[in-house]
Amino acid sequence: MKTVYAATEEQKQYIHSLTEQFYTGIFPKYFTDDEIETFQSLGILQFEASTYDGTLKEAFTIISALQSLQAIIECVSSHHLSAHYEHLFQRNIERLEQHGISFPLTLEHFLHEKDEYVSMYMKPVHAWVM
């Protein structure tokens, strides 16, 4: 008999919020709304369709992989691309794929931000619309 620890509901919600950050904070900087819509239809970073079993270890692996990808994208966009960052990026993508979470993008997709920074996927700066 093997004992495993289940992930908490807060950890599951945090994973969802991290994937939402990709769609509302990162993707709009680099992709058009049509491309982001295609990402959603293809199931990129879709947690529901994954083979995640809900264990504590898996939750920590997914959380750390998503956080690492975000940090690498931010670092590479403000600095230069190196083989070290490419290796880290690919390793974290592989960790997500082990749990059935698709992320078929490469680090080169995140080297240059779009000129226009308006997207329907971006979260509004504040709740008041004028």
Short mmCIF file of N, CA, C and O in Angstrom, two decimals:
data_model
loop_
_atom_site.label_atom_id
_atom_site.label_comp_id
_atom_site.label_asym_id
_atom_site.label_seq_id
_atom_site.Cartn_x
_atom_site.Cartn_y
_atom_site.Cartn_z
N MET A 1 0.83 -1.16 0.00
CA MET A 1 0.00 0.00 0.00
C MET A 1 0.89 1.25 0.00
O MET A 1 1.90 1.29 0.69
N LYS A 2 0.51 2.20 -0.80
CA LYS A 2 1.28 3.44 -0.90
C LYS A 2 0.41 4.60 -0.45
O LYS A 2 -0.75 4.71 -0.84
N THR A 3 0.99 5.46 0.37
CA THR A 3 0.26 6.62 0.84
C THR A 3 0.72 7.84 0.05
O THR A 3 1.92 8.09 -0.09
N VAL A 4 -0.25 8.58 -0.48
CA VAL A 4 0.07 9.83 -1.19
C VAL A 4 -0.74 10.95 -0.55
O VAL A 4 -1.81 10.72 0.03
N TYR A 5 -0.21 12.14 -0.64
CA TYR A 5 -0.87 13.30 -0.09
C TYR A 5 -1.54 14.07 -1.21
O TYR A 5 -0.93 14.35 -2.25
N ALA A 6 -2.77 14.43 -0.98
CA ALA A 6 -3.54 15.16 -1.99
C ALA A 6 -3.20 16.64 -1.92
O ALA A 6 -2.92 17.19 -0.86
N ALA A 7 -3.24 17.26 -3.09
CA ALA A 7 -3.03 18.70 -3.16
C ALA A 7 -4.24 19.40 -2.55
O ALA A 7 -5.37 18.90 -2.61
N THR A 8 -4.00 20.55 -1.97
CA THR A 8 -5.09 21.31 -1.38
C THR A 8 -5.87 22.03 -2.47
O THR A 8 -5.38 22.22 -3.59
N GLU A 9 -7.06 22.44 -2.14
CA GLU A 9 -7.88 23.19 -3.09
C GLU A 9 -7.20 24.52 -3.45
O GLU A 9 -7.29 24.98 -4.58
N GLU A 10 -6.50 25.13 -2.50
CA GLU A 10 -5.79 26.38 -2.75
C GLU A 10 -4.68 26.19 -3.78
O GLU A 10 -4.44 27.06 -4.61
N GLN A 11 -4.00 25.05 -3.72
CA GLN A 11 -2.95 24.77 -4.70
C GLN A 11 -3.55 24.60 -6.09
O GLN A 11 -2.99 25.09 -7.07
N LYS A 12 -4.68 23.94 -6.19
CA LYS A 12 -5.35 23.78 -7.48
C LYS A 12 -5.78 25.14 -8.02
O LYS A 12 -5.61 25.42 -9.21
N GLN A 13 -6.31 25.98 -7.15
CA GLN A 13 -6.70 27.33 -7.57
C GLN A 13 -5.48 28.15 -8.00
O GLN A 13 -5.55 28.93 -8.94
N TYR A 14 -4.37 27.97 -7.30
CA TYR A 14 -3.16 28.70 -7.65
C TYR A 14 -2.63 28.27 -9.02
O TYR A 14 -2.17 29.10 -9.80
N ILE A 15 -2.73 26.99 -9.31
CA ILE A 15 -2.33 26.51 -10.64
C ILE A 15 -3.20 27.17 -11.70
O ILE A 15 -2.71 27.64 -12.73
N HIS A 16 -4.51 27.24 -11.45
CA HIS A 16 -5.42 27.91 -12.39
C HIS A 16 -5.06 29.39 -12.55
O HIS A 16 -5.09 29.92 -13.65
N SER A 17 -4.71 30.04 -11.45
CA SER A 17 -4.37 31.46 -11.55
C SER A 17 -3.06 31.66 -12.31
O SER A 17 -2.91 32.66 -13.03
N LEU A 18 -2.12 30.74 -12.17
CA LEU A 18 -0.87 30.85 -12.93
C LEU A 18 -1.12 30.69 -14.43
O LEU A 18 -0.56 31.43 -15.25
N THR A 19 -1.97 29.74 -14.80
CA THR A 19 -2.27 29.58 -16.22
C THR A 19 -3.05 30.78 -16.74
O THR A 19 -2.85 31.21 -17.87
N GLU A 20 -3.90 31.35 -15.91
CA GLU A 20 -4.64 32.55 -16.30
C GLU A 20 -3.68 33.72 -16.51
O GLU A 20 -3.89 34.55 -17.40
N GLN A 21 -2.63 33.80 -15.70
CA GLN A 21 -1.63 34.86 -15.86
C GLN A 21 -0.95 34.79 -17.23
O GLN A 21 -0.61 35.82 -17.81
N PHE A 22 -0.75 33.58 -17.73
CA PHE A 22 -0.18 33.44 -19.06
C PHE A 22 -1.13 34.05 -20.10
O PHE A 22 -0.69 34.78 -20.99
N TYR A 23 -2.42 33.75 -19.98
CA TYR A 23 -3.39 34.23 -20.97
C TYR A 23 -3.70 35.72 -20.83
O TYR A 23 -4.03 36.37 -21.81
N THR A 24 -3.61 36.27 -19.63
CA THR A 24 -3.98 37.67 -19.45
C THR A 24 -2.79 38.61 -19.30
O THR A 24 -2.95 39.81 -19.47
N GLY A 25 -1.63 38.08 -18.99
CA GLY A 25 -0.48 38.95 -18.76
C GLY A 25 0.69 38.74 -19.69
O GLY A 25 1.38 39.69 -20.06
N ILE A 26 0.93 37.51 -20.09
CA ILE A 26 2.11 37.22 -20.90
C ILE A 26 1.77 37.10 -22.37
O ILE A 26 2.37 37.78 -23.22
N PHE A 27 0.82 36.24 -22.72
CA PHE A 27 0.47 36.03 -24.12
C PHE A 27 0.07 37.32 -24.85
O PHE A 27 0.49 37.52 -25.99
N PRO A 28 -0.72 38.22 -24.25
CA PRO A 28 -1.09 39.45 -24.98
C PRO A 28 0.10 40.33 -25.36
O PRO A 28 0.00 41.12 -26.29
N LYS A 29 1.22 40.20 -24.67
CA LYS A 29 2.40 40.98 -25.00
C LYS A 29 3.10 40.47 -26.27
O LYS A 29 3.82 41.21 -26.92
N TYR A 30 2.90 39.20 -26.59
CA TYR A 30 3.65 38.57 -27.66
C TYR A 30 2.80 38.04 -28.81
O TYR A 30 3.34 37.77 -29.89
N PHE A 31 1.50 37.87 -28.59
CA PHE A 31 0.65 37.25 -29.59
C PHE A 31 -0.61 38.09 -29.82
O PHE A 31 -1.04 38.82 -28.93
N THR A 32 -1.20 37.92 -30.99
CA THR A 32 -2.45 38.60 -31.30
C THR A 32 -3.60 37.88 -30.61
O THR A 32 -3.46 36.75 -30.17
N ASP A 33 -4.74 38.55 -30.57
CA ASP A 33 -5.92 37.93 -29.96
C ASP A 33 -6.34 36.66 -30.70
O ASP A 33 -6.78 35.70 -30.08
N ASP A 34 -6.19 36.66 -32.02
CA ASP A 34 -6.53 35.46 -32.80
C ASP A 34 -5.62 34.29 -32.43
O ASP A 34 -6.08 33.15 -32.32
N GLU A 35 -4.35 34.57 -32.24
CA GLU A 35 -3.42 33.51 -31.85
C GLU A 35 -3.75 32.99 -30.46
O GLU A 35 -3.72 31.77 -30.22
N ILE A 36 -4.09 33.89 -29.55
CA ILE A 36 -4.44 33.47 -28.19
C ILE A 36 -5.71 32.64 -28.20
O ILE A 36 -5.83 31.64 -27.48
N GLU A 37 -6.66 33.04 -29.02
CA GLU A 37 -7.90 32.26 -29.16
C GLU A 37 -7.60 30.86 -29.68
O GLU A 37 -8.18 29.87 -29.23
N THR A 38 -6.66 30.76 -30.62
CA THR A 38 -6.23 29.46 -31.13
C THR A 38 -5.58 28.63 -30.03
O THR A 38 -5.81 27.43 -29.93
N PHE A 39 -4.77 29.29 -29.18
CA PHE A 39 -4.15 28.59 -28.06
C PHE A 39 -5.22 27.96 -27.16
O PHE A 39 -5.08 26.82 -26.74
N GLN A 40 -6.27 28.72 -26.90
CA GLN A 40 -7.34 28.20 -26.06
C GLN A 40 -8.05 27.02 -26.71
O GLN A 40 -8.34 26.02 -26.06
N SER A 41 -8.30 27.14 -28.00
CA SER A 41 -8.99 26.04 -28.68
C SER A 41 -8.11 24.79 -28.79
O SER A 41 -8.62 23.67 -28.83
N LEU A 42 -6.80 24.98 -28.82
CA LEU A 42 -5.88 23.84 -28.87
C LEU A 42 -5.63 23.24 -27.49
O LEU A 42 -5.01 22.18 -27.38
N GLY A 43 -6.07 23.92 -26.45
CA GLY A 43 -5.90 23.41 -25.10
C GLY A 43 -4.53 23.67 -24.50
O GLY A 43 -4.10 22.95 -23.60
N ILE A 44 -3.86 24.71 -24.96
CA ILE A 44 -2.55 25.05 -24.41
C ILE A 44 -2.71 25.53 -22.98
O ILE A 44 -3.54 26.39 -22.70
N LEU A 45 -1.97 24.94 -22.08
CA LEU A 45 -2.00 25.21 -20.65
C LEU A 45 -3.36 24.92 -20.02
O LEU A 45 -3.70 25.48 -18.99
N GLN A 46 -4.12 24.04 -20.63
CA GLN A 46 -5.41 23.68 -20.07
C GLN A 46 -5.21 22.64 -19.00
O GLN A 46 -4.75 21.53 -19.27
N PHE A 47 -5.55 22.98 -17.81
CA PHE A 47 -5.37 22.13 -16.65
C PHE A 47 -6.41 21.02 -16.60
O PHE A 47 -6.13 19.92 -16.18
N GLU A 48 -7.62 21.28 -17.05
CA GLU A 48 -8.70 20.32 -16.95
C GLU A 48 -8.44 19.06 -17.77
O GLU A 48 -8.85 17.98 -17.40
N ALA A 49 -7.79 19.21 -18.91
CA ALA A 49 -7.58 18.07 -19.80
C ALA A 49 -6.28 17.31 -19.48
O ALA A 49 -5.86 16.45 -20.22
N SER A 50 -5.66 17.64 -18.36
CA SER A 50 -4.37 17.04 -18.05
C SER A 50 -4.53 15.67 -17.39
O SER A 50 -5.61 15.27 -17.01
N THR A 51 -3.41 15.01 -17.22
CA THR A 51 -3.39 13.72 -16.53
C THR A 51 -2.96 13.91 -15.08
O THR A 51 -2.44 13.01 -14.45
N TYR A 52 -3.20 15.07 -14.57
CA TYR A 52 -2.88 15.42 -13.19
C TYR A 52 -3.77 14.62 -12.25
O TYR A 52 -4.98 14.63 -12.36
N ASP A 53 -3.14 13.91 -11.30
CA ASP A 53 -3.89 13.05 -10.38
C ASP A 53 -4.29 13.76 -9.09
O ASP A 53 -5.03 13.19 -8.30
N GLY A 54 -3.78 14.94 -8.87
CA GLY A 54 -4.16 15.69 -7.68
C GLY A 54 -3.28 15.44 -6.47
O GLY A 54 -3.69 15.72 -5.35
N THR A 55 -2.07 14.92 -6.68
CA THR A 55 -1.19 14.69 -5.54
C THR A 55 -0.40 15.96 -5.24
O THR A 55 -0.23 16.84 -6.08
N LEU A 56 0.06 16.03 -4.02
CA LEU A 56 0.82 17.19 -3.55
C LEU A 56 2.10 17.37 -4.37
O LEU A 56 2.44 18.49 -4.77
N LYS A 57 2.79 16.28 -4.63
CA LYS A 57 4.04 16.35 -5.39
C LYS A 57 3.79 16.88 -6.80
O LYS A 57 4.54 17.72 -7.30
N GLU A 58 2.74 16.40 -7.45
CA GLU A 58 2.41 16.87 -8.80
C GLU A 58 2.05 18.35 -8.79
O GLU A 58 2.45 19.09 -9.69
N ALA A 59 1.30 18.77 -7.79
CA ALA A 59 0.93 20.18 -7.71
C ALA A 59 2.17 21.06 -7.59
O ALA A 59 2.28 22.07 -8.28
N PHE A 60 3.10 20.67 -6.74
CA PHE A 60 4.33 21.45 -6.60
C PHE A 60 5.16 21.45 -7.88
O PHE A 60 5.76 22.47 -8.25
N THR A 61 5.19 20.33 -8.58
CA THR A 61 5.92 20.26 -9.84
C THR A 61 5.31 21.20 -10.88
O THR A 61 6.02 21.94 -11.56
N ILE A 62 3.99 21.19 -10.99
CA ILE A 62 3.30 22.05 -11.96
C ILE A 62 3.47 23.52 -11.60
O ILE A 62 3.78 24.35 -12.46
N ILE A 63 3.31 23.85 -10.32
CA ILE A 63 3.46 25.23 -9.87
C ILE A 63 4.87 25.73 -10.15
O ILE A 63 5.05 26.82 -10.69
N SER A 64 5.87 24.96 -9.81
CA SER A 64 7.25 25.41 -10.01
C SER A 64 7.58 25.53 -11.50
O SER A 64 8.30 26.45 -11.90
N ALA A 65 7.04 24.64 -12.32
CA ALA A 65 7.29 24.72 -13.76
C ALA A 65 6.66 25.99 -14.35
O ALA A 65 7.29 26.70 -15.14
N LEU A 66 5.42 26.28 -13.97
CA LEU A 66 4.75 27.49 -14.48
C LEU A 66 5.45 28.76 -14.01
O LEU A 66 5.65 29.69 -14.79
N GLN A 67 5.84 28.79 -12.74
CA GLN A 67 6.55 29.96 -12.22
C GLN A 67 7.90 30.13 -12.91
O GLN A 67 8.30 31.25 -13.23
N SER A 68 8.58 29.03 -13.16
CA SER A 68 9.88 29.10 -13.83
C SER A 68 9.74 29.60 -15.25
O SER A 68 10.53 30.43 -15.70
N LEU A 69 8.73 29.13 -15.97
CA LEU A 69 8.50 29.60 -17.34
C LEU A 69 8.23 31.10 -17.35
O LEU A 69 8.78 31.82 -18.20
N GLN A 70 7.43 31.58 -16.42
CA GLN A 70 7.16 33.01 -16.35
C GLN A 70 8.43 33.80 -16.08
O GLN A 70 8.69 34.83 -16.73
N ALA A 71 9.24 33.35 -15.15
CA ALA A 71 10.47 34.05 -14.82
C ALA A 71 11.45 34.05 -15.99
O ALA A 71 12.09 35.07 -16.27
N ILE A 72 11.56 32.94 -16.69
CA ILE A 72 12.46 32.86 -17.84
C ILE A 72 11.99 33.79 -18.94
O ILE A 72 12.80 34.51 -19.54
N ILE A 73 10.69 33.82 -19.22
CA ILE A 73 10.15 34.70 -20.26
C ILE A 73 10.43 36.16 -19.91
O ILE A 73 10.87 36.93 -20.77
N GLU A 74 10.22 36.55 -18.66
CA GLU A 74 10.49 37.92 -18.24
C GLU A 74 11.96 38.25 -18.35
O GLU A 74 12.33 39.35 -18.77
N CYS A 75 12.81 37.33 -17.98
CA CYS A 75 14.25 37.57 -18.02
C CYS A 75 14.76 37.67 -19.45
O CYS A 75 15.56 38.55 -19.77
N VAL A 76 14.31 36.79 -20.31
CA VAL A 76 14.78 36.77 -21.69
C VAL A 76 14.27 37.99 -22.45
O VAL A 76 14.99 38.55 -23.28
N SER A 77 13.07 38.45 -22.15
CA SER A 77 12.52 39.60 -22.87
C SER A 77 13.28 40.87 -22.53
O SER A 77 13.34 41.80 -23.32
N SER A 78 13.88 40.94 -21.34
CA SER A 78 14.63 42.14 -20.96
C SER A 78 16.14 41.98 -21.16
O SER A 78 16.88 42.94 -21.06
N HIS A 79 16.60 40.78 -21.43
CA HIS A 79 18.02 40.54 -21.65
C HIS A 79 18.21 39.84 -22.99
O HIS A 79 17.50 40.10 -23.93
N HIS A 80 19.14 38.94 -23.06
CA HIS A 80 19.39 38.22 -24.30
C HIS A 80 19.17 36.73 -24.11
O HIS A 80 19.21 36.22 -23.01
N LEU A 81 18.96 36.06 -25.21
CA LEU A 81 18.73 34.62 -25.20
C LEU A 81 20.06 33.89 -25.02
O LEU A 81 21.07 34.24 -25.62
N SER A 82 20.06 32.88 -24.18
CA SER A 82 21.26 32.06 -24.01
C SER A 82 20.86 30.59 -23.99
O SER A 82 19.70 30.25 -23.77
N ALA A 83 21.83 29.75 -24.20
CA ALA A 83 21.57 28.31 -24.21
C ALA A 83 21.10 27.83 -22.84
O ALA A 83 20.28 26.91 -22.74
N HIS A 84 21.58 28.49 -21.79
CA HIS A 84 21.17 28.12 -20.44
C HIS A 84 19.67 28.35 -20.25
O HIS A 84 18.98 27.48 -19.71
N TYR A 85 19.17 29.51 -20.69
CA TYR A 85 17.73 29.79 -20.57
C TYR A 85 16.90 28.84 -21.43
O TYR A 85 15.83 28.41 -21.03
N GLU A 86 17.40 28.53 -22.62
CA GLU A 86 16.68 27.61 -23.50
C GLU A 86 16.56 26.23 -22.85
O GLU A 86 15.51 25.60 -22.91
N HIS A 87 17.64 25.79 -22.21
CA HIS A 87 17.62 24.49 -21.54
C HIS A 87 16.61 24.50 -20.38
O HIS A 87 15.83 23.55 -20.23
N LEU A 88 16.64 25.54 -19.55
CA LEU A 88 15.70 25.64 -18.44
C LEU A 88 14.25 25.70 -18.93
O LEU A 88 13.36 25.07 -18.36
N PHE A 89 14.03 26.47 -19.99
CA PHE A 89 12.70 26.61 -20.56
C PHE A 89 12.18 25.25 -21.03
O PHE A 89 11.07 24.84 -20.68
N GLN A 90 13.00 24.53 -21.78
CA GLN A 90 12.59 23.22 -22.30
C GLN A 90 12.37 22.21 -21.18
O GLN A 90 11.43 21.42 -21.23
N ARG A 91 13.20 22.24 -20.16
CA ARG A 91 13.05 21.31 -19.05
C ARG A 91 11.72 21.52 -18.32
O ARG A 91 11.04 20.56 -17.95
N ASN A 92 11.32 22.77 -18.16
CA ASN A 92 10.04 23.04 -17.48
C ASN A 92 8.85 22.70 -18.36
O ASN A 92 7.81 22.27 -17.85
N ILE A 93 8.98 22.85 -19.66
CA ILE A 93 7.92 22.42 -20.58
C ILE A 93 7.75 20.91 -20.48
O ILE A 93 6.63 20.40 -20.45
N GLU A 94 8.86 20.19 -20.42
CA GLU A 94 8.79 18.73 -20.29
C GLU A 94 8.11 18.31 -18.99
O GLU A 94 7.36 17.34 -18.96
N ARG A 95 8.35 19.05 -17.92
CA ARG A 95 7.71 18.74 -16.65
C ARG A 95 6.19 18.92 -16.75
O ARG A 95 5.43 18.14 -16.21
N LEU A 96 5.76 19.97 -17.45
CA LEU A 96 4.32 20.17 -17.65
C LEU A 96 3.74 19.05 -18.50
O LEU A 96 2.66 18.54 -18.22
N GLU A 97 4.45 18.69 -19.55
CA GLU A 97 3.95 17.65 -20.45
C GLU A 97 3.86 16.29 -19.77
O GLU A 97 3.03 15.47 -20.15
N GLN A 98 4.68 16.05 -18.76
CA GLN A 98 4.58 14.80 -18.00
C GLN A 98 3.24 14.68 -17.30
O GLN A 98 2.79 13.58 -17.01
N HIS A 99 2.60 15.81 -17.06
CA HIS A 99 1.30 15.82 -16.40
C HIS A 99 0.18 16.15 -17.39
O HIS A 99 -0.93 16.49 -16.98
N GLY A 100 0.48 16.06 -18.67
CA GLY A 100 -0.54 16.24 -19.70
C GLY A 100 -0.89 17.68 -20.00
O GLY A 100 -1.91 17.94 -20.62
N ILE A 101 -0.07 18.63 -19.58
CA ILE A 101 -0.33 20.04 -19.83
C ILE A 101 0.51 20.47 -21.02
O ILE A 101 1.74 20.42 -20.98
N SER A 102 -0.15 20.89 -22.08
CA SER A 102 0.52 21.22 -23.33
C SER A 102 1.03 22.66 -23.33
O SER A 102 0.31 23.59 -22.95
N PHE A 103 2.28 22.84 -23.77
CA PHE A 103 2.87 24.16 -23.96
C PHE A 103 3.84 24.05 -25.14
O PHE A 103 5.05 23.95 -24.96
N PRO A 104 3.31 24.04 -26.38
CA PRO A 104 4.14 23.80 -27.56
C PRO A 104 4.90 25.01 -28.08
O PRO A 104 5.34 25.01 -29.22
N LEU A 105 5.08 26.03 -27.27
CA LEU A 105 5.78 27.23 -27.70
C LEU A 105 7.26 27.13 -27.35
O LEU A 105 7.64 26.42 -26.43
N THR A 106 8.06 27.86 -28.10
CA THR A 106 9.50 27.89 -27.83
C THR A 106 9.87 29.23 -27.23
O THR A 106 9.09 30.19 -27.27
N LEU A 107 11.07 29.33 -26.72
CA LEU A 107 11.52 30.56 -26.11
C LEU A 107 11.65 31.69 -27.14
O LEU A 107 11.49 32.86 -26.80
N GLU A 108 11.87 31.33 -28.39
CA GLU A 108 11.99 32.34 -29.45
C GLU A 108 10.67 33.11 -29.64
O GLU A 108 10.69 34.25 -30.09
N HIS A 109 9.54 32.50 -29.30
CA HIS A 109 8.26 33.18 -29.40
C HIS A 109 8.18 34.39 -28.46
O HIS A 109 7.36 35.28 -28.65
N PHE A 110 9.02 34.40 -27.43
CA PHE A 110 8.94 35.43 -26.39
C PHE A 110 10.12 36.39 -26.42
O PHE A 110 10.36 37.09 -25.44
N LEU A 111 10.83 36.45 -27.52
CA LEU A 111 11.98 37.34 -27.59
C LEU A 111 11.60 38.79 -27.85
O LEU A 111 12.26 39.70 -27.37
N HIS A 112 10.55 39.03 -28.61
CA HIS A 112 10.18 40.40 -28.98
C HIS A 112 8.70 40.63 -28.70
O HIS A 112 7.85 39.90 -29.19
N GLU A 113 8.43 41.67 -27.92
CA GLU A 113 7.05 42.02 -27.64
C GLU A 113 6.41 42.67 -28.85
O GLU A 113 7.09 43.29 -29.68
N LYS A 114 5.08 42.57 -28.93
CA LYS A 114 4.34 43.22 -30.00
C LYS A 114 4.43 44.73 -29.84
O LYS A 114 4.63 45.24 -28.75
N ASP A 115 4.26 45.43 -30.95
CA ASP A 115 4.25 46.88 -30.89
C ASP A 115 2.99 47.40 -30.21
O ASP A 115 3.06 48.24 -29.34
N GLU A 116 1.85 46.87 -30.61
CA GLU A 116 0.61 47.29 -29.98
C GLU A 116 0.34 46.41 -28.77
O GLU A 116 0.49 45.20 -28.81
N TYR A 117 -0.05 47.02 -27.70
CA TYR A 117 -0.22 46.30 -26.46
C TYR A 117 -1.67 46.37 -25.99
O TYR A 117 -1.96 46.55 -24.83
N VAL A 118 -2.60 46.23 -26.90
CA VAL A 118 -4.01 46.24 -26.57
C VAL A 118 -4.58 44.88 -26.95
O VAL A 118 -4.44 44.42 -28.06
N SER A 119 -5.23 44.26 -25.97
CA SER A 119 -5.78 42.93 -26.20
C SER A 119 -7.03 42.75 -25.36
O SER A 119 -7.12 43.25 -24.25
N MET A 120 -7.97 42.02 -25.90
CA MET A 120 -9.18 41.73 -25.13
C MET A 120 -8.90 40.72 -24.03
O MET A 120 -9.71 40.53 -23.13
N TYR A 121 -7.75 40.07 -24.07
CA TYR A 121 -7.40 39.08 -23.06
C TYR A 121 -6.73 39.70 -21.84
O TYR A 121 -6.64 39.07 -20.79
N MET A 122 -6.24 40.92 -21.97
CA MET A 122 -5.58 41.58 -20.85
C MET A 122 -6.59 41.91 -19.77
O MET A 122 -7.72 42.29 -20.05
N LYS A 123 -6.16 41.79 -18.54
CA LYS A 123 -7.01 42.20 -17.43
C LYS A 123 -7.02 43.73 -17.39
O LYS A 123 -6.00 44.37 -17.62
N PRO A 124 -8.18 44.32 -17.09
CA PRO A 124 -8.22 45.78 -16.99
C PRO A 124 -7.38 46.26 -15.81
O PRO A 124 -7.23 45.56 -14.81
N VAL A 125 -6.86 47.45 -15.95
CA VAL A 125 -6.02 48.03 -14.90
C VAL A 125 -6.86 48.29 -13.65
O VAL A 125 -6.40 48.10 -12.54
N HIS A 126 -8.09 48.72 -13.84
CA HIS A 126 -8.98 48.96 -12.71
C HIS A 126 -10.40 48.57 -13.11
O HIS A 126 -10.71 48.34 -14.28
N ALA A 127 -11.27 48.49 -12.15
CA ALA A 127 -12.63 48.00 -12.39
C ALA A 127 -13.57 49.06 -12.95
O ALA A 127 -14.63 48.74 -13.44
N TRP A 128 -13.21 50.31 -12.85
CA TRP A 128 -14.09 51.39 -13.30
C TRP A 128 -13.90 51.67 -14.78
O TRP A 128 -12.80 51.87 -15.24
N VAL A 129 -14.98 51.62 -15.52
CA VAL A 129 -14.93 51.94 -16.93
C VAL A 129 -15.50 53.35 -17.12
O VAL A 129 -16.57 53.66 -16.61
N MET A 130 -14.79 54.17 -17.82
CA MET A 130 -15.24 55.55 -18.02
C MET A 130 -15.63 55.76 -19.44
O MET A 130 -15.18 55.23 -20.34
#
